[in-house]
Short mmCIF file of C-alpha atoms in Angstrom, two decimals:
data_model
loop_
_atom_site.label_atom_id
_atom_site.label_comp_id
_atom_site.label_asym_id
_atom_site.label_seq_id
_atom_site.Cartn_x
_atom_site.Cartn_y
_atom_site.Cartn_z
CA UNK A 1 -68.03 -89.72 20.33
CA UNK A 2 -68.16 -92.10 16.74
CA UNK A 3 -70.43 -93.78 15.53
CA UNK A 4 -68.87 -97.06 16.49
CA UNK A 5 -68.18 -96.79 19.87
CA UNK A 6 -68.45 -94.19 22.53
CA UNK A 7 -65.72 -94.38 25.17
CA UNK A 8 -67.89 -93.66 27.96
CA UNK A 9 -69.98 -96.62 26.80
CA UNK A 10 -67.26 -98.79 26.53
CA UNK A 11 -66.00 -97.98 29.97
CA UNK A 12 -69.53 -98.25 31.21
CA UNK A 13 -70.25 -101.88 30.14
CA UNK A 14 -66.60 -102.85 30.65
CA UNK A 15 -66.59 -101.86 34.21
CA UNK A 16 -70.15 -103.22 35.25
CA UNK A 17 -69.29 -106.85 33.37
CA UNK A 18 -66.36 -107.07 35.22
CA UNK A 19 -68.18 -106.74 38.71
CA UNK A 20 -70.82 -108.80 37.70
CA UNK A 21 -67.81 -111.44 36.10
CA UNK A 22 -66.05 -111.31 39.42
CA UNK A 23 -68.62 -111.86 41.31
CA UNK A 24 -70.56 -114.83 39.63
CA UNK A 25 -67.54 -117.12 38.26
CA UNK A 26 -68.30 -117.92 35.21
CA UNK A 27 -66.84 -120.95 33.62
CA UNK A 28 -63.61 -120.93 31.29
CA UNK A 29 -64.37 -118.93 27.94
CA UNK A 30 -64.22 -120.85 24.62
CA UNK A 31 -61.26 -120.59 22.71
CA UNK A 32 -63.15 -119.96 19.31
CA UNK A 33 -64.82 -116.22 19.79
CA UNK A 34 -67.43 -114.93 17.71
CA UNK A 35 -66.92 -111.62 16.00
CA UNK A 36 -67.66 -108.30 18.09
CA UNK A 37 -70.08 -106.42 17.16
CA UNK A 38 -69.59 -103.00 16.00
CA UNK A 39 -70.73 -100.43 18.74
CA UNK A 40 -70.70 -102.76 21.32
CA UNK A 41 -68.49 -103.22 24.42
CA UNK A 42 -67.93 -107.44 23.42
CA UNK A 43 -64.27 -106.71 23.59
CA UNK A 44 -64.13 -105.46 26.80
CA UNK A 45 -66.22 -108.44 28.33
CA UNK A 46 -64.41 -111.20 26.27
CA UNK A 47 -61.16 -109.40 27.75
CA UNK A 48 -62.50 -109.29 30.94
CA UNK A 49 -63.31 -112.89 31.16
CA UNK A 50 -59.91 -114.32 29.48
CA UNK A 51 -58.08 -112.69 32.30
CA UNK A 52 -60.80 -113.86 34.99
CA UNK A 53 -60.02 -117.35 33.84
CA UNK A 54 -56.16 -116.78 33.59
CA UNK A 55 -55.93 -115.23 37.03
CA UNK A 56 -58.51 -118.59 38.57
CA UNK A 57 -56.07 -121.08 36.88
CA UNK A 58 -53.68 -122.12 39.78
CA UNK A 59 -49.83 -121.70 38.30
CA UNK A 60 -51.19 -118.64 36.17
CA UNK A 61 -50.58 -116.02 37.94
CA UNK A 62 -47.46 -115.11 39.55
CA UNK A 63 -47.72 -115.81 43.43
CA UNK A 64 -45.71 -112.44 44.19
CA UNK A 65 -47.94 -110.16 41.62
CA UNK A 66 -51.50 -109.20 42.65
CA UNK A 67 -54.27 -109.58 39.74
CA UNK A 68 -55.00 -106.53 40.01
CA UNK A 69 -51.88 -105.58 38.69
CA UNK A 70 -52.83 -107.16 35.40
CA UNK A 71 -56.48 -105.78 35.62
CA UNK A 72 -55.00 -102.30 35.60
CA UNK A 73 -52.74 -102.39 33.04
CA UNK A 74 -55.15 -104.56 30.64
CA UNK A 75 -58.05 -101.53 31.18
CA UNK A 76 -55.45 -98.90 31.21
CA UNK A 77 -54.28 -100.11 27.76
CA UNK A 78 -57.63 -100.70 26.23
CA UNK A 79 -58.55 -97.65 27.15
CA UNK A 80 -56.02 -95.41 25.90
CA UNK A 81 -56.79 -97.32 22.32
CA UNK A 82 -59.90 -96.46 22.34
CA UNK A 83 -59.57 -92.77 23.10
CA UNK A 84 -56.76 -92.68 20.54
CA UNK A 85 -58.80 -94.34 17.78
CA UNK A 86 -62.45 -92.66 18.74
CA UNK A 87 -60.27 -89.20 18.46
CA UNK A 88 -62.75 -88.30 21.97
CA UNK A 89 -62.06 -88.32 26.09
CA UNK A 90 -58.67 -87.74 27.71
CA UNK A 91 -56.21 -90.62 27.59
CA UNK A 92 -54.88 -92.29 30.82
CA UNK A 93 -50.94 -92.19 29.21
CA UNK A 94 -50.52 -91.75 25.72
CA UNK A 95 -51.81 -89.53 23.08
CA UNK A 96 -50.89 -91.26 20.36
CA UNK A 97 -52.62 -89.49 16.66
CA UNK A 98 -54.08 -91.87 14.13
CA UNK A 99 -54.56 -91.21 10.68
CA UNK A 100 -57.36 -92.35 9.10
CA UNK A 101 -60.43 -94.23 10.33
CA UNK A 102 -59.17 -96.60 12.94
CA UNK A 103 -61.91 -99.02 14.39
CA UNK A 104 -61.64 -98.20 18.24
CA UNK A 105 -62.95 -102.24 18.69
CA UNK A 106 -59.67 -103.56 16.92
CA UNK A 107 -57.44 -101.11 18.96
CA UNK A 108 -58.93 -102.26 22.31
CA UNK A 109 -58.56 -106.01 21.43
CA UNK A 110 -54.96 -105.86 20.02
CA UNK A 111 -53.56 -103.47 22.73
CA UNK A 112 -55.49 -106.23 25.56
CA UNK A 113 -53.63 -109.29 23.93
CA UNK A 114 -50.46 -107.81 23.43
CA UNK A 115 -50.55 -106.94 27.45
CA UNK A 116 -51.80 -110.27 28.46
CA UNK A 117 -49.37 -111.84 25.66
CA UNK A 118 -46.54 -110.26 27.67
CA UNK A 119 -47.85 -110.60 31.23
CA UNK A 120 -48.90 -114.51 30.69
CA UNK A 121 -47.05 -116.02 27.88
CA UNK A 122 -48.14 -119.82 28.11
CA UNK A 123 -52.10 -118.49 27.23
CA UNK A 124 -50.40 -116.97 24.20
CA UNK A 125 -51.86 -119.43 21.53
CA UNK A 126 -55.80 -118.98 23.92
CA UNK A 127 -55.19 -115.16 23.13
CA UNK A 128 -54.30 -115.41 19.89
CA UNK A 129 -57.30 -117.50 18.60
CA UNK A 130 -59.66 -114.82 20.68
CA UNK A 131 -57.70 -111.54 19.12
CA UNK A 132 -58.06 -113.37 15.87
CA UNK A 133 -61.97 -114.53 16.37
CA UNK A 134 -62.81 -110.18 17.16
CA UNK A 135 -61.23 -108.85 14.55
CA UNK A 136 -62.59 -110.84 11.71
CA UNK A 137 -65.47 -109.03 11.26
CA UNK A 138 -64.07 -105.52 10.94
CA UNK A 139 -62.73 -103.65 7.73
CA UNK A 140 -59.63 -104.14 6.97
CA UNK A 141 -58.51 -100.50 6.81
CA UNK A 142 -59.80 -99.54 9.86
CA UNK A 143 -58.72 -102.93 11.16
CA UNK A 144 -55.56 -102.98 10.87
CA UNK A 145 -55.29 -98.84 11.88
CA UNK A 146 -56.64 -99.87 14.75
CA UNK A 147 -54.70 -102.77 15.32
CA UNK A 148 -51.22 -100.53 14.62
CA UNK A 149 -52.70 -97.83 17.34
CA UNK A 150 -53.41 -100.58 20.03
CA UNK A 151 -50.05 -102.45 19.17
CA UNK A 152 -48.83 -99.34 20.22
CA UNK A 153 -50.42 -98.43 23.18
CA UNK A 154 -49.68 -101.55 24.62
CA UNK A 155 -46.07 -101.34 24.07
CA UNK A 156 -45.54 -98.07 25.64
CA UNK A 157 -47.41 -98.84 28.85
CA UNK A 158 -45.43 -102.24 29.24
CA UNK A 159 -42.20 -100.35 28.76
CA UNK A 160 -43.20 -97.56 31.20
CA UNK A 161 -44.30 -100.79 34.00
CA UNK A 162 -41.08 -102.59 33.06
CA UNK A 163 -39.30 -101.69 36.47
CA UNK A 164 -41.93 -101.23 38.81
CA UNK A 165 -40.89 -103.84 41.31
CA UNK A 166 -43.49 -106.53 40.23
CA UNK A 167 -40.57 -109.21 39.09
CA UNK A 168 -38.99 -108.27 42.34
CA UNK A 169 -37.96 -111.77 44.48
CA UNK A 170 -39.38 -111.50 47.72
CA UNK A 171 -36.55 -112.35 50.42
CA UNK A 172 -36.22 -116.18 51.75
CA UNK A 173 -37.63 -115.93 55.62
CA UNK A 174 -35.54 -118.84 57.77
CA UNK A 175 -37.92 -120.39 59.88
CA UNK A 176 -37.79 -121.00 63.63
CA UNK A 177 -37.87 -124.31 64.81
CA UNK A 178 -40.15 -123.33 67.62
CA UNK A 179 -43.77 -122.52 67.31
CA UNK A 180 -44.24 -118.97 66.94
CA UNK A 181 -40.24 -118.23 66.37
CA UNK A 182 -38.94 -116.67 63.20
CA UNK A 183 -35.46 -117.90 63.55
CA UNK A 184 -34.37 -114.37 65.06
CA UNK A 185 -32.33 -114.33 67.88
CA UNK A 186 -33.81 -112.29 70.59
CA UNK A 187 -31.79 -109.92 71.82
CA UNK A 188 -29.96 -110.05 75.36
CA UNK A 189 -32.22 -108.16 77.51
CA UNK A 190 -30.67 -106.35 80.64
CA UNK A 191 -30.68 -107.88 84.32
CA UNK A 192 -34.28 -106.93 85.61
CA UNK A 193 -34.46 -104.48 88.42
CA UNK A 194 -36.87 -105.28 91.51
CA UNK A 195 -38.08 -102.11 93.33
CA UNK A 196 -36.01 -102.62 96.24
CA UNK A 197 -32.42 -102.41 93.80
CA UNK A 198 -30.41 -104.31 91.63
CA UNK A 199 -30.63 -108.68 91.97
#
C-alpha cells in the first residue's frame, strides 16, 4: 500500500461508483474537470462516467462491440497502472517496474484516456481536456512517471486486444420476403408415407 493510494481502495470505490453510475444515469460530465485529489479514487469515477456518457451517446459506440468490452479493458488498464506505480497487489497483465516515485493517480488517468482515445476517437479532444484537468494538480516528477507507466500499460493491452474479433463485420442476412422467412430455401422434403404404404 502508499500513502497515496491503496489499490484495494481504488478498486473498491471504482467498482461501487460504477454500479451506482449505471444504475442512476447521471447527466453528461463537464468537459472542464477539477483536479483529483491525492488518495482518492476521483479518477476512477470521472473515468467511469466519461465512458457511461460515451457508451449512452447513440453513434458512439460501435453497434457490433458490446460496452462491456470497453468497460473491461478501461478497468483492466487502470488497474494494472496502479499496481505498477503503487509497487503493491498482483497485476491483471503486465508487470511493468517503475523507477522512482510514480503517482499511481496520473498512471490510472493516462493509461484510461489512451484506451478510450483508441477505442472512441471522435471524444478525443472531451478526453483530452479531462486527462489534462486530473493531472494538474500532481508533481511533476511523479506526474509524468506515472503518466510514462500508464502510457504504457495502455499500449500493451490494446496491442494484446488488437485481433480479438471485435472489428469483425458481422455477415449481411438476405431477408425473406415472407413473414417469418429468412430467404433460405427449404429443403425438398421426401414424399410422406401414410400407414397403410407409399401415396
Amino acid at each position: 500500500m502508499t500513502a497515496s493510494m491503496s489499490r484495494r481502495q481504488l478498486l473498491v470505490t471504482g467498482g461501487a461508483a460504477a454500479a451506482v453510475l449505471a444504475t442512476t444515469g447521471l447527466p453528461r460530465p463537464a468537459a472542464a474537470a477539477t483536479p483529483i485529489r491525492p488518495g482518492g479514487a476521483d479518477v476512477v469515477l470521472a473515468w467511469n462516467r466519461e465512458l457511461l456518457a460515451i457508451v449512452r451517446t447513440p453513434g458512439l459506440q460501435p453497434a457490433t462491440v458490446h460496452p462491456t468490452r470497453s468497460f473491461a479493458l478501461l478497468h483492466a488498464a487502470m488497474h494494472d497502472a496502479v499496481v505498477a506505480t503503487a509497487d503493491s497487489g498482483h497485476p491483471y497483465l503486465f508487470t511493468l517496474e517503475v523507477r522512482g516515485h510514480a503517482a499511481p493517480e496520473a498512471a490510472a488517468a493516462q493509461a484510461a484516456h489512451d484506451v478510450l482515445a483508441a477505442l472512441y476517437p471522435s471524444r478525443s479532444a472531451e478526453l483530452a481536456t479531462l486527462l489534462t484537468g486530473q493531472l494538474a494538480g500532481i508533481p511533476p516528477d511523479a506526474r509524468d512517471r506515472g503518466v510514462r507507466a500508464g502510457r504504457l500499460v495502455a499500449r500493451l493491452l490494446l496491442g494484446l486486444r488488437a485481433n480479438d474479433g471485435s472489428a469483425a463485420v458481422p455477415p449481411v442476412l438476405a431477408p425473406g420476403t415472407a413473414p417469418g422467412s429468412t430467404g433460405r430455401r427449404r429443403p425438398r422434403s421426401r414424399p410422406r408415407c401414410s400407414p397403410t404404404g407409399p401415396p
